Short mmCIF file of C-alpha atoms and ligand atoms in Angstrom, two decimals:
data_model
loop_
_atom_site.label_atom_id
_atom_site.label_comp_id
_atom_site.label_asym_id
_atom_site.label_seq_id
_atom_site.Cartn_x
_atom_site.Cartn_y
_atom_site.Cartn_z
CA UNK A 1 111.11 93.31 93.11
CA UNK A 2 110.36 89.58 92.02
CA UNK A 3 106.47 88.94 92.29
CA UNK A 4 105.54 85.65 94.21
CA UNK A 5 104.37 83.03 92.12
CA UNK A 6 102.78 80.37 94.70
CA UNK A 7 101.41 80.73 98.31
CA UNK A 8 101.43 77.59 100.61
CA UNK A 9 98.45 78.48 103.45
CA UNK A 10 99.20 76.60 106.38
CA UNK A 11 95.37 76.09 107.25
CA UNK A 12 96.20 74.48 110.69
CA UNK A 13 98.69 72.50 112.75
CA UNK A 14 96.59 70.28 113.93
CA UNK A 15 96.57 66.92 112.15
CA UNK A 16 95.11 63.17 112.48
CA UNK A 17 98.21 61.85 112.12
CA UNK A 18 101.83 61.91 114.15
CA UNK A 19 104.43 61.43 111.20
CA UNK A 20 107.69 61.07 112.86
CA UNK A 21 109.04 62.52 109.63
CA UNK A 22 107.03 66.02 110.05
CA UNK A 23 109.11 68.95 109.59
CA UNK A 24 106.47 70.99 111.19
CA UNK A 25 107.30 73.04 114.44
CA UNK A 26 108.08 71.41 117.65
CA UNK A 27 106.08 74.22 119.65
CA UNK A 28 102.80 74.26 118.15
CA UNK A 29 100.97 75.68 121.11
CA UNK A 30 101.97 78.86 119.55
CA UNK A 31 100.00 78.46 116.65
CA UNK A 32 96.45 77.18 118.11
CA UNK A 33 95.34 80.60 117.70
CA UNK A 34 94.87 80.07 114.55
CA UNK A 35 93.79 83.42 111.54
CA UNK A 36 89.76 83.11 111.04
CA UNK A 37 88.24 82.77 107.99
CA UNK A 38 87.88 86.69 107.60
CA UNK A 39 91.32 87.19 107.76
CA UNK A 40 92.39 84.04 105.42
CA UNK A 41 90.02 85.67 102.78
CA UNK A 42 91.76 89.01 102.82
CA UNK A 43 95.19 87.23 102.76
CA UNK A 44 94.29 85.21 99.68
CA UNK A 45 92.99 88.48 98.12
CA UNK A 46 96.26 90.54 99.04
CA UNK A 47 98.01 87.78 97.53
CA UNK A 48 96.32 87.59 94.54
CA UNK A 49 96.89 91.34 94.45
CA UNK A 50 100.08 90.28 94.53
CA UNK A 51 100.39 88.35 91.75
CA UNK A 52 100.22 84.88 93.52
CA UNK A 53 98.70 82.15 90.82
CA UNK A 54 98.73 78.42 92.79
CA UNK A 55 97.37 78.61 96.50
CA UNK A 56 98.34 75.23 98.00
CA UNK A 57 96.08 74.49 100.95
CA UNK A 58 98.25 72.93 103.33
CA UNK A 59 98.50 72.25 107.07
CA UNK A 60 98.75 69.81 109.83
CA UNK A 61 95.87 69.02 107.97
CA UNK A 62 93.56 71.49 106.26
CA UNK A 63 90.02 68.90 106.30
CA UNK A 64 90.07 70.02 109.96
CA UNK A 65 89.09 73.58 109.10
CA UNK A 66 85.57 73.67 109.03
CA UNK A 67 85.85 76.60 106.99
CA UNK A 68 87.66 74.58 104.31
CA UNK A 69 85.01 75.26 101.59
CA UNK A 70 84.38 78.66 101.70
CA UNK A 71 88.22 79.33 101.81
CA UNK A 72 88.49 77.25 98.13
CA UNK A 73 85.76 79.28 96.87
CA UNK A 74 87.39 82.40 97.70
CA UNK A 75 91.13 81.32 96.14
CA UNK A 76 89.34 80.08 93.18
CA UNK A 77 87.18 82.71 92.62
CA UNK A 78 90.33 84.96 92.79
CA UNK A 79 91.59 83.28 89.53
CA UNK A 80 94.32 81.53 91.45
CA UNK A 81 95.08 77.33 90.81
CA UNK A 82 93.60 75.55 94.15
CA UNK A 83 95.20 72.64 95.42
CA UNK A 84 94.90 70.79 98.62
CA UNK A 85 97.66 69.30 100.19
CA UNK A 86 96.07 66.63 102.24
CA UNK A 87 96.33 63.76 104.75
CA UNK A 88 93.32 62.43 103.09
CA UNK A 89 91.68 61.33 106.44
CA UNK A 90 88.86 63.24 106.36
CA UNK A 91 87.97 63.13 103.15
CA UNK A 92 84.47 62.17 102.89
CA UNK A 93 82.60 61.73 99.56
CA UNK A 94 80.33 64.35 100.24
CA UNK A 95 83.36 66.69 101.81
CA UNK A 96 84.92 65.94 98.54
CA UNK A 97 82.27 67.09 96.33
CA UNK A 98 81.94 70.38 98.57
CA UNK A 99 84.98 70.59 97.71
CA UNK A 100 84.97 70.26 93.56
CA UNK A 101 81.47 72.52 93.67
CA UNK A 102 83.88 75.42 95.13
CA UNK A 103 86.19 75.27 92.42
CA UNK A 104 89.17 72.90 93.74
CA UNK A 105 91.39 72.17 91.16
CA UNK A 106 93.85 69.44 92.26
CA UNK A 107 94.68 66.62 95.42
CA UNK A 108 97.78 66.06 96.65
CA UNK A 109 97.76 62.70 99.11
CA UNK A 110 99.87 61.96 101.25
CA UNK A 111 100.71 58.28 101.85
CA UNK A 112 104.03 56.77 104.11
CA UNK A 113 104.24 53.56 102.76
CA UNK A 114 102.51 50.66 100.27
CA UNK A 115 101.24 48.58 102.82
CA UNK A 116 99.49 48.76 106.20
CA UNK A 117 102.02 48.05 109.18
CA UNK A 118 104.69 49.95 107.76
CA UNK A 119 102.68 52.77 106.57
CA UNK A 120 100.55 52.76 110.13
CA UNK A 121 103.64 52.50 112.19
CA UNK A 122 105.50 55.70 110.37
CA UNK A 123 101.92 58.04 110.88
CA UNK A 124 101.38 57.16 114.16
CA UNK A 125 97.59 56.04 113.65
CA UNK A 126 96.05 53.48 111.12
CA UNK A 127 95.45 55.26 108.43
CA UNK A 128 96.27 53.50 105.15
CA UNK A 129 93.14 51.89 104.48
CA UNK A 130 91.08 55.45 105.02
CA UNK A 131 93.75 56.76 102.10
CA UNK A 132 93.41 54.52 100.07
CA UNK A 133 89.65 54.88 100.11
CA UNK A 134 89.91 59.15 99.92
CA UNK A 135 92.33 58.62 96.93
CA UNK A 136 89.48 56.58 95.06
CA UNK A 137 87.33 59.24 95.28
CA UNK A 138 89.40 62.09 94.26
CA UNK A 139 89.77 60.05 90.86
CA UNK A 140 85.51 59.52 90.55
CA UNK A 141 85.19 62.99 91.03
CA UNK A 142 87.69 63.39 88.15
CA UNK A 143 90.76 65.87 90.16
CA UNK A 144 94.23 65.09 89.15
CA UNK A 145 95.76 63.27 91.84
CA UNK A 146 99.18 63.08 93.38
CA UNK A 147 100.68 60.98 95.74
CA UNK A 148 103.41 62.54 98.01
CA UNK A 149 105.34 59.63 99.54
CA UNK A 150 108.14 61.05 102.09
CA UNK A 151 111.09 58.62 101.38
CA UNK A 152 113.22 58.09 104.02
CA UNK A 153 115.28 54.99 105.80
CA UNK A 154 111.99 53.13 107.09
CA UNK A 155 110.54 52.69 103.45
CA UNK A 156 113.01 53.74 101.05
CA UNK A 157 113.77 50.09 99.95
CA UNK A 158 110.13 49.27 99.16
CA UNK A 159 109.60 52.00 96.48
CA UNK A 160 108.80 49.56 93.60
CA UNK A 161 106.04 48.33 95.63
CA UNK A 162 105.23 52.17 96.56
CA UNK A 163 105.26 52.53 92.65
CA UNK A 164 102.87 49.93 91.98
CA UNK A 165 100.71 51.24 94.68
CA UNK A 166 100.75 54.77 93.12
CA UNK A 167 99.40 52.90 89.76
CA UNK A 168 96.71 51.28 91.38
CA UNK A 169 95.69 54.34 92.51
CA UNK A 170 95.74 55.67 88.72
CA UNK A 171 97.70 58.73 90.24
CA UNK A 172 98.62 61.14 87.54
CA UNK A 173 101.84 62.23 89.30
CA UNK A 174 103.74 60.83 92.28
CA UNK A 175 106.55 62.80 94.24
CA UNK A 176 109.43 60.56 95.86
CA UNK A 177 109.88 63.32 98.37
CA UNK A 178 112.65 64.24 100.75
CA UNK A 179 112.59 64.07 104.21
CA UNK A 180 113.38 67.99 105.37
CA UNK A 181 115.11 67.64 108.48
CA UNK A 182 113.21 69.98 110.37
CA UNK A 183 110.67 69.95 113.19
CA UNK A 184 110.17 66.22 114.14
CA UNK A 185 112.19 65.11 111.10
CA UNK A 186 115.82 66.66 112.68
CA UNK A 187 115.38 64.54 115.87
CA UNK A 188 114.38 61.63 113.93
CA UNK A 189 117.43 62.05 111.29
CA UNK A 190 119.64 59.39 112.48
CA UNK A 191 116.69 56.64 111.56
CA UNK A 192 115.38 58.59 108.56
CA UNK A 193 118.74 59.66 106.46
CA UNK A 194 119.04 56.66 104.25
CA UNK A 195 122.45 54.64 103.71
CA UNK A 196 124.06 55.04 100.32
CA UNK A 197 123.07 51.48 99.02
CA UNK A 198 119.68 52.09 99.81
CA UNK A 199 119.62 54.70 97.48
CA UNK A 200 121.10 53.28 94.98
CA UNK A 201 119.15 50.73 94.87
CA UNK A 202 115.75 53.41 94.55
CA UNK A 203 117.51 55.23 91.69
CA UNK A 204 117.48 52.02 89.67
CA UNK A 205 113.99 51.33 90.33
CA UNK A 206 112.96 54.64 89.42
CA UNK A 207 114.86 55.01 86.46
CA UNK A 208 113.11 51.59 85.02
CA UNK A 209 109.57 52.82 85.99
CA UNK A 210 110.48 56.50 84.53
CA UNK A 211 110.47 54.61 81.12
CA UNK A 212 107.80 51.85 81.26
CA UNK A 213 104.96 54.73 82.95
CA UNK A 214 106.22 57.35 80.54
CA UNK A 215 103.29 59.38 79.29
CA UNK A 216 101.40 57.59 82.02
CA UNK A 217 102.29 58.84 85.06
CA UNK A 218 104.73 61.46 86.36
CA UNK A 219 107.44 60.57 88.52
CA UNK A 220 109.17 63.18 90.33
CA UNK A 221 112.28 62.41 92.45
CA UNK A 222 116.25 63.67 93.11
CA UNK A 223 118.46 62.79 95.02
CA UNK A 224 118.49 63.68 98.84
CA UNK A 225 120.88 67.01 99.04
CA UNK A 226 123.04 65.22 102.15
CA UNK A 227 124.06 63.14 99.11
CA UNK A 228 124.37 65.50 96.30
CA UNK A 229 127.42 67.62 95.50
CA UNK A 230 125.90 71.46 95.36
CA UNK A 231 122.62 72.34 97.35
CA UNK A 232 119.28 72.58 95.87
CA UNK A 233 117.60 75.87 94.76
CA UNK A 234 115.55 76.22 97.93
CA UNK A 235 112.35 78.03 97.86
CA UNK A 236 113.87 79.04 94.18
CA UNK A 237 115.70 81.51 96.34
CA UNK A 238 114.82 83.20 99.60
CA UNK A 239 111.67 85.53 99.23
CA UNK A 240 111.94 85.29 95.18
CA UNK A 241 108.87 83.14 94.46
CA UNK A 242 107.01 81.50 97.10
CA UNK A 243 105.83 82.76 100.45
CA UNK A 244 103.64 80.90 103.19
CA UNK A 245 101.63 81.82 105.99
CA UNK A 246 101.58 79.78 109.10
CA UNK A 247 98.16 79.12 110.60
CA UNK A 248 98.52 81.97 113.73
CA UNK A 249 99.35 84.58 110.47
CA UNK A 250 102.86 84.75 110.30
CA UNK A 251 104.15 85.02 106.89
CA UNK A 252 107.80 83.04 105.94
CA UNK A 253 109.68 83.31 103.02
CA UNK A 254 109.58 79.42 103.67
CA UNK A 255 108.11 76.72 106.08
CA UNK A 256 110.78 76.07 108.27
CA UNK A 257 111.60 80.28 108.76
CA UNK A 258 110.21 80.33 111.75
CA UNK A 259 113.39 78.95 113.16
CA UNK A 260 115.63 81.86 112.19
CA UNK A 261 116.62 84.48 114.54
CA UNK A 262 114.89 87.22 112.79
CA UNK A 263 111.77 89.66 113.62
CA UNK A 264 108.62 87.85 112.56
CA UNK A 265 105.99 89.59 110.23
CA UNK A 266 102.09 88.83 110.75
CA UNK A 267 99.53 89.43 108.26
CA UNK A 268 97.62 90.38 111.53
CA UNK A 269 99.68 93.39 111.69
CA UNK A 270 100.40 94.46 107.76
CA UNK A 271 99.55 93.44 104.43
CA UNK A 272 101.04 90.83 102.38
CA UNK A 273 102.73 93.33 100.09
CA UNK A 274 104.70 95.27 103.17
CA UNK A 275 105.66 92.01 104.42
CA UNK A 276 106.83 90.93 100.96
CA UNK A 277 108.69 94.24 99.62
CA UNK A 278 109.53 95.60 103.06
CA UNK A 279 110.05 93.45 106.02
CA UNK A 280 113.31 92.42 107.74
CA UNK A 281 112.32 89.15 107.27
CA UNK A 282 111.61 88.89 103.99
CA UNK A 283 114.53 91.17 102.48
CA UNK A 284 117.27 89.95 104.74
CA UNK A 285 118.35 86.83 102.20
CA UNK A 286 116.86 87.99 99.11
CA UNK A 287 119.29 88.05 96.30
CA UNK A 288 122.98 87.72 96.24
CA UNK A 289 124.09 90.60 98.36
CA UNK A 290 124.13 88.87 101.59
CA UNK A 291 126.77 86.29 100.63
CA UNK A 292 129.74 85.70 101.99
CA UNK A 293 132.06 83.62 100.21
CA UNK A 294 132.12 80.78 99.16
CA UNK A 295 129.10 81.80 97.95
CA UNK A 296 129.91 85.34 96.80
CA UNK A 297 132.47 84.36 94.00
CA UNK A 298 131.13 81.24 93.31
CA UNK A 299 129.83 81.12 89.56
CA UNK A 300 126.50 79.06 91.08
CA UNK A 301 125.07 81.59 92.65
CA UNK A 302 122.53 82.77 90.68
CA UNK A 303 121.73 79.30 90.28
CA UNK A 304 121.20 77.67 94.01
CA UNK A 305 121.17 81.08 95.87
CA UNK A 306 123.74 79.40 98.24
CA UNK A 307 121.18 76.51 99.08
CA UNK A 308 118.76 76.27 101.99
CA UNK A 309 118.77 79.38 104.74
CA UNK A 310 116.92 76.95 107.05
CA UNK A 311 119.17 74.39 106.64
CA UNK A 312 122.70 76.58 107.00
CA UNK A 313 121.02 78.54 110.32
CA UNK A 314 120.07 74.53 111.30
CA UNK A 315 123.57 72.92 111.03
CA UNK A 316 125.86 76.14 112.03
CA UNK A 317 123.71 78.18 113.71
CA UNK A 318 124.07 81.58 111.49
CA UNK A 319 121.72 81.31 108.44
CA UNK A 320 124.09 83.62 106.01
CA UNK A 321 126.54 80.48 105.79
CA UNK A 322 126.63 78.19 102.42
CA UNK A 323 124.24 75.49 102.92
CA UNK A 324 126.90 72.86 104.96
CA UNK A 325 125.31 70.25 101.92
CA UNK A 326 127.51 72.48 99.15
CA UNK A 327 131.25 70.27 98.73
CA UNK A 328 132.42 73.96 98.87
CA UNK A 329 131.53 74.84 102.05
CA UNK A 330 133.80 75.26 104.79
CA UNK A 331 130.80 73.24 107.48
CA UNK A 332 130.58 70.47 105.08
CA UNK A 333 131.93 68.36 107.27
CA UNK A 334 128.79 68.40 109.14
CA UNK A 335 126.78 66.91 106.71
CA UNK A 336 129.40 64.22 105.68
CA UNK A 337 129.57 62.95 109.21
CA UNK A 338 126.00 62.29 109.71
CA UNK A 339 126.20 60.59 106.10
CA UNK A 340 129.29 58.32 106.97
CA UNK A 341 127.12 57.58 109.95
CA UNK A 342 123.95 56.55 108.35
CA UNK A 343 126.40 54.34 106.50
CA UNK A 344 127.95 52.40 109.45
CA UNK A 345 126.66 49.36 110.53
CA UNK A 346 125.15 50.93 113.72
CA UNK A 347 123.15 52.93 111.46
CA UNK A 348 120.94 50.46 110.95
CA UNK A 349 119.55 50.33 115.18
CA UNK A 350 118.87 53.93 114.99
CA UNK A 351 115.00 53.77 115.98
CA UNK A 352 112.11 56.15 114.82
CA UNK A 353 111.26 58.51 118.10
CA UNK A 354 107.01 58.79 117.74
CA UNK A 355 105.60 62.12 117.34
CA UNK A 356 103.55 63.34 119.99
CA UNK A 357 99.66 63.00 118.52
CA UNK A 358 98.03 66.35 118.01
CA UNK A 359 94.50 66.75 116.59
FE1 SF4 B 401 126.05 77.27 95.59
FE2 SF4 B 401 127.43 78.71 97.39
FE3 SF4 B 401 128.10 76.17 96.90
FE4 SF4 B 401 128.55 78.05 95.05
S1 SF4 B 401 129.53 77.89 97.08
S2 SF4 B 401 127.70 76.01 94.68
S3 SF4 B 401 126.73 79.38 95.36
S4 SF4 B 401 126.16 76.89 97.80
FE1 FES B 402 113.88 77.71 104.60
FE2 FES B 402 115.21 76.28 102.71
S1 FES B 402 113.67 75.60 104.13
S2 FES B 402 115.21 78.43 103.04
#
């Protein structure tokens, strides 16, 4: 039985800003009744228990749990790594230093673009300035700070500027992220799935600030998989190393699981560790004995666990298909097609559909 390594605690949906790149759920009505701070206590110490060492604190946006404080001190004084995973809005100087004083270790930030009217238009609200401002602070107050910046169509062709920004900040790492096409993200994937040339053109730029910020600053970016020959790792495999909990206490061997036809498990209902070893859930793609082939004989198996569950279920509706991004896989087809698309010159209309706001 592999031991989970990293839990991702999905505080709350509710969020200050209306990315139209979220990958969050579509209903989240289901999830306002959200676990208390009781019950997130006994689920960081039953993971823990588990073996769990990095708690991200995650969300919507986690600053909107009052709670927020007493939660750190509990995953910190549990031995495990803290880090919050944050819109930044919210982030007072004095809710900052609550936070350090109960043992947070690290700030992730989230920013959509290097300059105002861009960045405002992709979140829904203004919101760059208040960033900016929250990022400044995480560096007095000494955290390591990353910047997450979700590339994507609408700002992948500024990301030396987004680079420079990063550096002003004096951000130890930043991740060049994805877009998941989930949630918000999958009916916004015509105007977010970039065009070949655009990427291109990113690669080059990163590879040149790779090796002038080296030692500097981290830089952490691949390609997006809709481009890539053989799907990513996902998760590191299904139920092998990560697990999250949604904010209403349903536990996912990844984010986006709660899309899969299969029974759900709550840590309302059972502990962490039946859920992990035990659950229908959790067991059904763990390993290499649910594969059909291609996957099954395929020699990359062990490797990239036959890609994403979320994503196979998403573009072929049966989740125990090779991720349609894998050249090998008989549904590829439905990933080229949406790339030659985002290559043709109508590409370029496609418009962002706004997220519905939801604080
Ligand atoms: Fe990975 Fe399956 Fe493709 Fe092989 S066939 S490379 S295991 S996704
Ligand atoms: Fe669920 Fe990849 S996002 S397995």
């Amino acid at each position: 039985m592999p031991e989970p390594f990293g839990l991702l605690a999905e505080l709350t949906y509710r969020c200050p800003l209306a990315c139209s790149y979220c990958s969050n759920p579509l209903e989240l009505a289901a999830y306002d009744d959200e676990l208390t701070t009781a019950q997130w206590q006994r689920v960081f110490t039953e993971a823990a228990e588990l073996g769990v060492l990095q708690c991200h604190l995650s969300g919507g946006e986690p600053l909107l749990r009052r709670d927020l404080v007493d939660l750190v001190r509990t995953a910190a004084g549990l031995g495990m790594y803290t880090n919050l995973v944050t819109s930044a809005i919210g982030l007072s100087r004095s809710r900052a230093e609550g936070l350090r004083d109960a043992g947070l270790d690290h700030v992730q930030v989230s920013v959509q673009a290097d300059e105002p009217a861009t960045a405002d238009r992709i979140a829904g609200i203004p919101a760059f300035e208040r960033k900016l401002r929250a990022a400044a602070v995480v560096k007095e107050l000494g955290w390591p700070l990353t910047v997450n910046v979700v590339l994507h169509r609408q700002n992948v062709d500024r990301v030396a500027e987004i680079i420079a920004l990063v550096e002003d900040l004096d951000a130890d790492r930043v991740e060049l992220a994805n877009t998941q096409y989930y949630g918000w993200a999958w009916r916004n994937r015509a105007a977010l799935l970039p065009s070949r040339e655009q990427l291109a053109g990113a690669e080059e730029v990163v590879r040149a600030a790779r090796a002038r910020l080296a030692g500097r600053m981290e830089i952490v970016h691949v390609l997006p998989d809709y481009y890539a020959e053989y799907p990513k790792p996902c998760m590191g495999g299904w139920a092998a190393r990560q697990l999250t909990v949604a904010p209403n206490g349903d536990a996912l061997p990844c984010p986006a699981a709660q899309t899969l036809p299969l029974p759900r498990a709550s840590v309302r209902d059972q502990s962490l560790r039946a859920i992990w070893e035990d659950s229908p859930l959790f067991t059904a793609y763990r390993g290499t004995g649910w594969m059909r082939d291609p996957c099954r004989s395929c020699d990359r198996r062990e490797t990239d666990f036959g890609g994403c569950r979320c994503q196979a279920f998403q573009l072929t509706g049966d989740a125990a298909r090779t991720d349609p991004v894998c050249h090998l896989s008989p549904d590829h087809a439905l990933v080229t097609d949406a790339v030659e698309a985002a290559n043709a010159p109508a590409g370029r209309d496609e418009v962002l559909v706004p997220r519905p706001h939801r604080g």
